[in-house]
Short mmCIF file of C-alpha atoms in Angstrom, two decimals:
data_model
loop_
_atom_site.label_atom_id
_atom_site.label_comp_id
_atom_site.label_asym_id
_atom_site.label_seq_id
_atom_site.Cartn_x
_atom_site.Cartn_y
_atom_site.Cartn_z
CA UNK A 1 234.96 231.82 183.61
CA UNK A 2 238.11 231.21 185.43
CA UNK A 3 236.06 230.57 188.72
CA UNK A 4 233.53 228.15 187.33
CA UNK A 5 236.41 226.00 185.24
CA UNK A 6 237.98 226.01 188.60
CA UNK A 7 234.56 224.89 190.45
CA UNK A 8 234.27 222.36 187.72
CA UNK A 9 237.85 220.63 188.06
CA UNK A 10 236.91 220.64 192.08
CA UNK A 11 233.95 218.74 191.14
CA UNK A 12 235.69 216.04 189.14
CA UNK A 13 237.82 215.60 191.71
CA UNK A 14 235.60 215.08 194.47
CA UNK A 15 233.45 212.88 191.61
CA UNK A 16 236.38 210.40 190.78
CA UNK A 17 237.41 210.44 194.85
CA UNK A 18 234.02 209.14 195.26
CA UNK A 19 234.16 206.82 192.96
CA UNK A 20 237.23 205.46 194.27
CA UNK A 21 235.99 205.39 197.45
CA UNK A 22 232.77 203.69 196.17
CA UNK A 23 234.96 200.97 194.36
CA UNK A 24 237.18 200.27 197.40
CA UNK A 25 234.36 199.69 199.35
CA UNK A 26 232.76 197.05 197.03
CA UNK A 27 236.12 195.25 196.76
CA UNK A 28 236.35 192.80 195.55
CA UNK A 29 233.46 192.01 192.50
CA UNK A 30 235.61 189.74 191.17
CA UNK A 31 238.45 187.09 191.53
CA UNK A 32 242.16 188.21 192.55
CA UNK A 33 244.97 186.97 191.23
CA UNK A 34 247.61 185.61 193.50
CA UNK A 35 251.20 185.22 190.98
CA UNK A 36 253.44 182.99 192.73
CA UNK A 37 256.89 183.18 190.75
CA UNK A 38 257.93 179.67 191.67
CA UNK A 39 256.35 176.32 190.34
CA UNK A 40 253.75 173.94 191.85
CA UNK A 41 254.31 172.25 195.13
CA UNK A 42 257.26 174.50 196.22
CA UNK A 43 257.03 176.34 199.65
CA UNK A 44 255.98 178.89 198.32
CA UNK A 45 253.57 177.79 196.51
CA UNK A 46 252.50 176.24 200.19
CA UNK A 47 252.19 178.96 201.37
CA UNK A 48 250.18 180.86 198.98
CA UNK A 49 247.29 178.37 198.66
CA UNK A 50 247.02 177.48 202.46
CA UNK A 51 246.98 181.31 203.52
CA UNK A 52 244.43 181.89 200.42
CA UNK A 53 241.47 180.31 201.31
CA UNK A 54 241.66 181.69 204.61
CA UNK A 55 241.63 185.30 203.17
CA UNK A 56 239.21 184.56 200.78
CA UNK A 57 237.01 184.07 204.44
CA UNK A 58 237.84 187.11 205.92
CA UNK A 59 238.05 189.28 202.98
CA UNK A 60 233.81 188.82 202.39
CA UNK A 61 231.46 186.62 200.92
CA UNK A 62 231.92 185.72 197.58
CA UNK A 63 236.07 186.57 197.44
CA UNK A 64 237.71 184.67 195.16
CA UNK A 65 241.73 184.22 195.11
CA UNK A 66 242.85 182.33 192.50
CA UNK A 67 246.74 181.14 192.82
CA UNK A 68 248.87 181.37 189.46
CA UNK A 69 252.28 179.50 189.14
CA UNK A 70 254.30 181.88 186.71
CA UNK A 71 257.90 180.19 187.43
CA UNK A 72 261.12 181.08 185.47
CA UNK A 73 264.42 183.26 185.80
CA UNK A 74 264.70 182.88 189.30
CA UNK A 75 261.64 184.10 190.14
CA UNK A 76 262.05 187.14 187.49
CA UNK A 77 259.33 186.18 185.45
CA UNK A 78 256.28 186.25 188.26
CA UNK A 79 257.30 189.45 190.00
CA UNK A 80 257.77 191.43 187.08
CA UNK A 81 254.00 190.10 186.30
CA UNK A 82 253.45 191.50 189.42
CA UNK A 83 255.03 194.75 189.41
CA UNK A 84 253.41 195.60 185.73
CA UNK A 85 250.12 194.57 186.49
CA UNK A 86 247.13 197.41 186.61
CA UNK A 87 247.17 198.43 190.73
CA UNK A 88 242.99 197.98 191.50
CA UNK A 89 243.84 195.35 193.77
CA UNK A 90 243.06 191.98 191.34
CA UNK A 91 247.05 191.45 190.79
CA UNK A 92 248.78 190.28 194.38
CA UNK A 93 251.49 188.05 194.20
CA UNK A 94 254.05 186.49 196.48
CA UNK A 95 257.53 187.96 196.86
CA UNK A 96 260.57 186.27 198.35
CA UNK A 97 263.14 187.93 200.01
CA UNK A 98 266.00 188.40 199.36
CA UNK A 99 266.38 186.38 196.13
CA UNK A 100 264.10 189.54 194.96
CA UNK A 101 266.42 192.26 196.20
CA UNK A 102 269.26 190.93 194.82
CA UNK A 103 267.91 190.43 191.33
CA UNK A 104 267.13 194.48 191.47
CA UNK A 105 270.82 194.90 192.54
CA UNK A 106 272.04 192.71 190.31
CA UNK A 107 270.67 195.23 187.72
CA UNK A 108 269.07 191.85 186.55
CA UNK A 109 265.60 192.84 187.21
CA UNK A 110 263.03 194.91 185.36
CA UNK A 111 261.71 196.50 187.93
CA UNK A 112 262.54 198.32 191.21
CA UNK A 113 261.65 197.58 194.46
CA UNK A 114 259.20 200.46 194.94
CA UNK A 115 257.33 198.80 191.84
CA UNK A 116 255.44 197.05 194.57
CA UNK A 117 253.38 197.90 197.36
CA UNK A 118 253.66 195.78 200.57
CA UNK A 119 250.95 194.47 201.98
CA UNK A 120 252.27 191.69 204.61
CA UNK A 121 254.78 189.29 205.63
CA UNK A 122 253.58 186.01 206.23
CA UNK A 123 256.71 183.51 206.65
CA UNK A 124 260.48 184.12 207.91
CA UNK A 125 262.34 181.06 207.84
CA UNK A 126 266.00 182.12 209.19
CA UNK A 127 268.69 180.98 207.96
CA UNK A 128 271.61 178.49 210.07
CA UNK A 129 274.74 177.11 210.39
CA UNK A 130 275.76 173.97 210.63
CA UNK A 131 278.06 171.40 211.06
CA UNK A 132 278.43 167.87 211.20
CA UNK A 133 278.25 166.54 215.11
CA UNK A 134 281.96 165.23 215.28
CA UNK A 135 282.53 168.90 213.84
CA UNK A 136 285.21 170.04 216.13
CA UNK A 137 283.90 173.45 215.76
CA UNK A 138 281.06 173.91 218.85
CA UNK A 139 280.20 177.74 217.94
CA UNK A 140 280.38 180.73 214.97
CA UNK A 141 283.59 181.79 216.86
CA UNK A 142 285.24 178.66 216.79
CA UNK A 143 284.74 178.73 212.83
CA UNK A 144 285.52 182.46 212.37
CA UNK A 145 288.91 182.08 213.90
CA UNK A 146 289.53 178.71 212.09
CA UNK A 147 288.91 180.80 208.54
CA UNK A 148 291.07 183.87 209.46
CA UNK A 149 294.15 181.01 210.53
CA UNK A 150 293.45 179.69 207.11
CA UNK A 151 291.55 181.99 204.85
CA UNK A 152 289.60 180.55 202.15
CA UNK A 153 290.24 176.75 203.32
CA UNK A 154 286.81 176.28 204.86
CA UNK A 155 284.23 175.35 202.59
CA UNK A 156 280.75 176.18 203.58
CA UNK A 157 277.31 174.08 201.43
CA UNK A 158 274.66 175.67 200.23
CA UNK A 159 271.29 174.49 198.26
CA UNK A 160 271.99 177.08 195.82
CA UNK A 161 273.97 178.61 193.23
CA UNK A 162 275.84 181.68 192.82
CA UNK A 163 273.92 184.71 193.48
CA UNK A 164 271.27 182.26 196.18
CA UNK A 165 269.99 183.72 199.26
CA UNK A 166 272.47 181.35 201.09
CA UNK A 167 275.72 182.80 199.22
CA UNK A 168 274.64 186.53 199.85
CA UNK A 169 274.44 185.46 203.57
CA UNK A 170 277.83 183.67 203.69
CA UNK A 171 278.60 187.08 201.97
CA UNK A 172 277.64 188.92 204.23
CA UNK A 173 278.99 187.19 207.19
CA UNK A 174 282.30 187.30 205.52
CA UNK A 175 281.96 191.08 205.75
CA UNK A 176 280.95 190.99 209.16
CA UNK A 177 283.48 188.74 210.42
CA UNK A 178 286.45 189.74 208.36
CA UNK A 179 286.95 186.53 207.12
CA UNK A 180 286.97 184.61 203.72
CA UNK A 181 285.31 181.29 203.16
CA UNK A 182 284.23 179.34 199.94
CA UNK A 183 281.20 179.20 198.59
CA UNK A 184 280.26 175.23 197.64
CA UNK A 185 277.18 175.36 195.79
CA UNK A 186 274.81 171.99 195.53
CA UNK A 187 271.83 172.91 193.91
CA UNK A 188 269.31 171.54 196.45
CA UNK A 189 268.66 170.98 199.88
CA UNK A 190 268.68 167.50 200.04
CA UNK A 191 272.40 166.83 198.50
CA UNK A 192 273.84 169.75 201.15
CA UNK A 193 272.60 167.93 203.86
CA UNK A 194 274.14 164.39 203.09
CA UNK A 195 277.44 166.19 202.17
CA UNK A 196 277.21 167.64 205.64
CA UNK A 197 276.35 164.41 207.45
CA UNK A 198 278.96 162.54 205.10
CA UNK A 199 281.48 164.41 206.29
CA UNK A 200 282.11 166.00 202.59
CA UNK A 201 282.03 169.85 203.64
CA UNK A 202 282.48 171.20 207.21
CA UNK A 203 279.54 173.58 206.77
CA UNK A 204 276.42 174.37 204.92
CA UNK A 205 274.00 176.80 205.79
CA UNK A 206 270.18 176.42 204.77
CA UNK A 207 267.06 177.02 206.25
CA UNK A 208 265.88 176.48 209.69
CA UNK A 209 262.99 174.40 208.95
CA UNK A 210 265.68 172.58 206.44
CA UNK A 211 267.62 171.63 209.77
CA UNK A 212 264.77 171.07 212.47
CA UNK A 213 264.99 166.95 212.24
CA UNK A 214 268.53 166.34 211.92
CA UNK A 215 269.31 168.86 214.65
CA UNK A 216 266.79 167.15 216.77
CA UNK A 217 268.15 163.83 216.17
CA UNK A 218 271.87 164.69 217.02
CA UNK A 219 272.82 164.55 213.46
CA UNK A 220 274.26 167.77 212.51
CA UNK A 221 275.04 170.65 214.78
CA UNK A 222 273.33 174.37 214.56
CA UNK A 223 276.26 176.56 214.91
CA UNK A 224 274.05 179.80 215.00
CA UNK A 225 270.43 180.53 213.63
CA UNK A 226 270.18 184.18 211.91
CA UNK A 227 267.43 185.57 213.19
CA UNK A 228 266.93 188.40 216.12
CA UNK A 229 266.06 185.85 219.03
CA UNK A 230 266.32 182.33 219.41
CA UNK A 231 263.78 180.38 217.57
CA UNK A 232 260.77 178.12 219.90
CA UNK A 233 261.36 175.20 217.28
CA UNK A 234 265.09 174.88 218.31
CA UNK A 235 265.43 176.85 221.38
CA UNK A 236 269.12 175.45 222.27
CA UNK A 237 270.59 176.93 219.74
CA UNK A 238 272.51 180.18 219.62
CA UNK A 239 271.67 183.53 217.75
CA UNK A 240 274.27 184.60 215.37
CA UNK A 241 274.00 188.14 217.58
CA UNK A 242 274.13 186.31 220.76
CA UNK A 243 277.71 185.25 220.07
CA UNK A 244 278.77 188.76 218.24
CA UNK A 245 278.07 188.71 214.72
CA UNK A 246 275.10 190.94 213.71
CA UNK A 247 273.79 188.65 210.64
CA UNK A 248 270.38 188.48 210.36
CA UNK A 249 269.10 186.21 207.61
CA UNK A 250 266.52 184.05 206.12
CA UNK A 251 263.82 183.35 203.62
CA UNK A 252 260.70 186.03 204.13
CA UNK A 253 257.96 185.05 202.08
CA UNK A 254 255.10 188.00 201.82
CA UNK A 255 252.25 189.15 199.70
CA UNK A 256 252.63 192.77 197.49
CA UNK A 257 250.40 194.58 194.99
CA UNK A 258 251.66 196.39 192.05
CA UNK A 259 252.46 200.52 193.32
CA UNK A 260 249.66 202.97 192.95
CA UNK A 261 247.31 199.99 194.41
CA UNK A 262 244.42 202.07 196.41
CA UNK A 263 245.25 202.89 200.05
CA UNK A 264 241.69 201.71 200.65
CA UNK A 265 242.46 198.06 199.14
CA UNK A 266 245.66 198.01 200.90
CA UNK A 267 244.16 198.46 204.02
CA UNK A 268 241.49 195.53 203.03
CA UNK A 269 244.04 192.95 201.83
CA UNK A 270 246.09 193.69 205.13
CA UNK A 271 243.64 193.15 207.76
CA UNK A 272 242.24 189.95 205.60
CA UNK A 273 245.79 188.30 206.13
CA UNK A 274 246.51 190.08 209.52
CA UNK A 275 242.50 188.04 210.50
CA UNK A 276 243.69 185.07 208.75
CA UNK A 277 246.86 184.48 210.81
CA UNK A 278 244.91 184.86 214.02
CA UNK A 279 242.25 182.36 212.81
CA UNK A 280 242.50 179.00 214.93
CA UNK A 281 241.62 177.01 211.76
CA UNK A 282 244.95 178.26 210.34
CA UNK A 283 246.88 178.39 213.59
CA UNK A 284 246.73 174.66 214.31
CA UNK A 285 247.42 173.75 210.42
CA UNK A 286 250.76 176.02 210.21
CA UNK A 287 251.81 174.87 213.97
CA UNK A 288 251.14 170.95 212.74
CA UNK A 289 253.27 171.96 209.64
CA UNK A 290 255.72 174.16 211.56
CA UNK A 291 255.92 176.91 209.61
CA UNK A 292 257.77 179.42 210.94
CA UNK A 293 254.97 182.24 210.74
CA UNK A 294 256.45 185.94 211.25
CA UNK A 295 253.76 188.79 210.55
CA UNK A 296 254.58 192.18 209.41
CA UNK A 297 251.86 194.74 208.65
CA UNK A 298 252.20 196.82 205.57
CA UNK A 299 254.48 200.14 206.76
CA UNK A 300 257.01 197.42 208.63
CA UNK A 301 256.98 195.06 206.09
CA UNK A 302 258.47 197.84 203.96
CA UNK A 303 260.97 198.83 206.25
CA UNK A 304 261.71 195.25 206.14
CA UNK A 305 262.36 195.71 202.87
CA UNK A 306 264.30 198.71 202.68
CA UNK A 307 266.85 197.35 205.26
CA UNK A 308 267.03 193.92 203.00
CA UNK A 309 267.85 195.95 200.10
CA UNK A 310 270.59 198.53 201.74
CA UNK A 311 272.14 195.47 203.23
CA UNK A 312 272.86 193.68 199.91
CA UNK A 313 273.79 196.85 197.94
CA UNK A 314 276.33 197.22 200.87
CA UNK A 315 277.35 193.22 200.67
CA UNK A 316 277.58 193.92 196.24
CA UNK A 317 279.62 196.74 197.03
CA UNK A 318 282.12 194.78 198.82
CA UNK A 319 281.42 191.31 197.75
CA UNK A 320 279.53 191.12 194.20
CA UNK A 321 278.62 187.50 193.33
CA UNK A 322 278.06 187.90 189.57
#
């Protein structure tokens, strides 16, 4: 008895492996989901229905993705959607780092970060610093000594508020540096920039892309981009690393699946976006738009995420901006 209840647990399993297998292979029968956790017309939101289409063509015939704006809390409200949703590859959704990461260690969140399986990264955007150009500072050096001469005097703009992507970084490169600046939130992109060309605030840091045209134009000055090498839309300017300071920072915009997804489906929705981001078509629309595109298959996009995460538990530790 004990050998043919344990033939017939064998054959269940093999049964509902096949079936999985079987169900992988037809994905997908019907139309995914794609949450974006921001409203309509944002980047992100950009990003999700331009890179859609394109792997709706390279996932099959008849693939469906349907984008869904679920907006609210910072971004709270979509990837919890996300993280809760049943894993059979229907619910993807967009996730932005590291305003993500720092809701989970916040303790804000209601979910974890291995709630979600990675699939890609699509967009890294680093982050700069800037100045005005009759800012007398030319470099990150010439700033960091002016702050530890007079700590806490040098105000530094950002688009958001307390707790933003841009105040973790100025966070972090206060821990870095050894210095201590203050934070001067504006609530948007556009008002940062006039206070930095007005004159208003010495520094702001924001986005590359955020930057591109004024820098071009002589406007404002990029003090240092964060990101590994030196970027081909602004090529003149510095690294952050180049000059000393290992800060590393940006806006990464990717796609994840609830966890417990099928490794199968994984692999699927991967090498539809990994086709997609090769495809000409696309190529010449995101060059046109200059979006700065930065793939990451699945396994490196989640040490990409790992690394995010241990580097703002170490910034909370030191520097919590509750």
């Amino acid at each position: 008895m004990k050998r043919i209840f344990r033939t017939g647990l064998m054959g269940m399993a093999a049964a509902i492996a096949l079936s999985g297998s079987a169900f992988a292979a037809d994905y997908p029968t019907k139309p995914i989901e794609m949450i974006v956790a921001f409203a309509p017309g944002g980047g992100t939101d950009v990003a999700a229905r331009s890179i859609a289409s394109f792997m709706e063509k390279h996932l099959g015939d008849g693939a469906r993705i349907a984008v869904i704006n679920k907006p609210g809390a910072g971004g709270e409200i979509g990837w919890t959607a996300v993280a809760q949703a049943k894993p059979d590859g229907y619910t993807i959704g967009f996730i932005n780092v590291p305003a993500i990461n720092a809701l989970v260690v916040e303790g804000k969140a209601k979910f974890k970060m291995d709630d979600f399986q990675p699939i890609a990264n699509l967009v890294y955007d680093p982050g700069v610093l800037v100045v005005g150009k009759n800012s007398p500072f030319k470099s990150v050096k010439d700033l960091v000594e002016a702050a530890k001469e007079k700590p806490g005097t040098i105000a530094v703009g950002t688009s958001g508020a307390v707790g933003s992507s841009e105040h973790i970084t100025i966070l972090n490169f206060e821990r870095l540096a050894g210095i201590k600046l203050t934070h001067a939130p504006f609530g948007g992109t556009a008002p940062v920039r006039q206070a930095v060309l007005g004159g208003h605030i010495p520094a702001a840091t924001m986005n590359l892309s955020e930057a591109l045209q004024l820098a071009r134009e002589g406007e404002i000055r990029v003090l240092g981009v964060m990101s590994e090498e030196r970027s081909e839309y602004l090529k003149d300017a510095p690294t952050f690393r180049e000059q000393g300071y290992d800060v590393v920072a940006g806006s990464s915009r990717g796609i994840a699946a609830p966890k417990g997804i099928p490794a199968e489906i994984v692999a699927k929705l991967e090498a539809a976006v990994d086709k997609a981001l090769k495809d000409p078509e696309y190529l010449e629309a995101a060059k046109k738009a200059e979006i700065p595109l930065h793939y990451l298959a699945s396994a490196d996009y989640k040490a990409f995420l790992d690394k995010s995460t241990a580097d703002l538990e170490a910034t909370w530790k030191v520097s919590p901006w509750r």
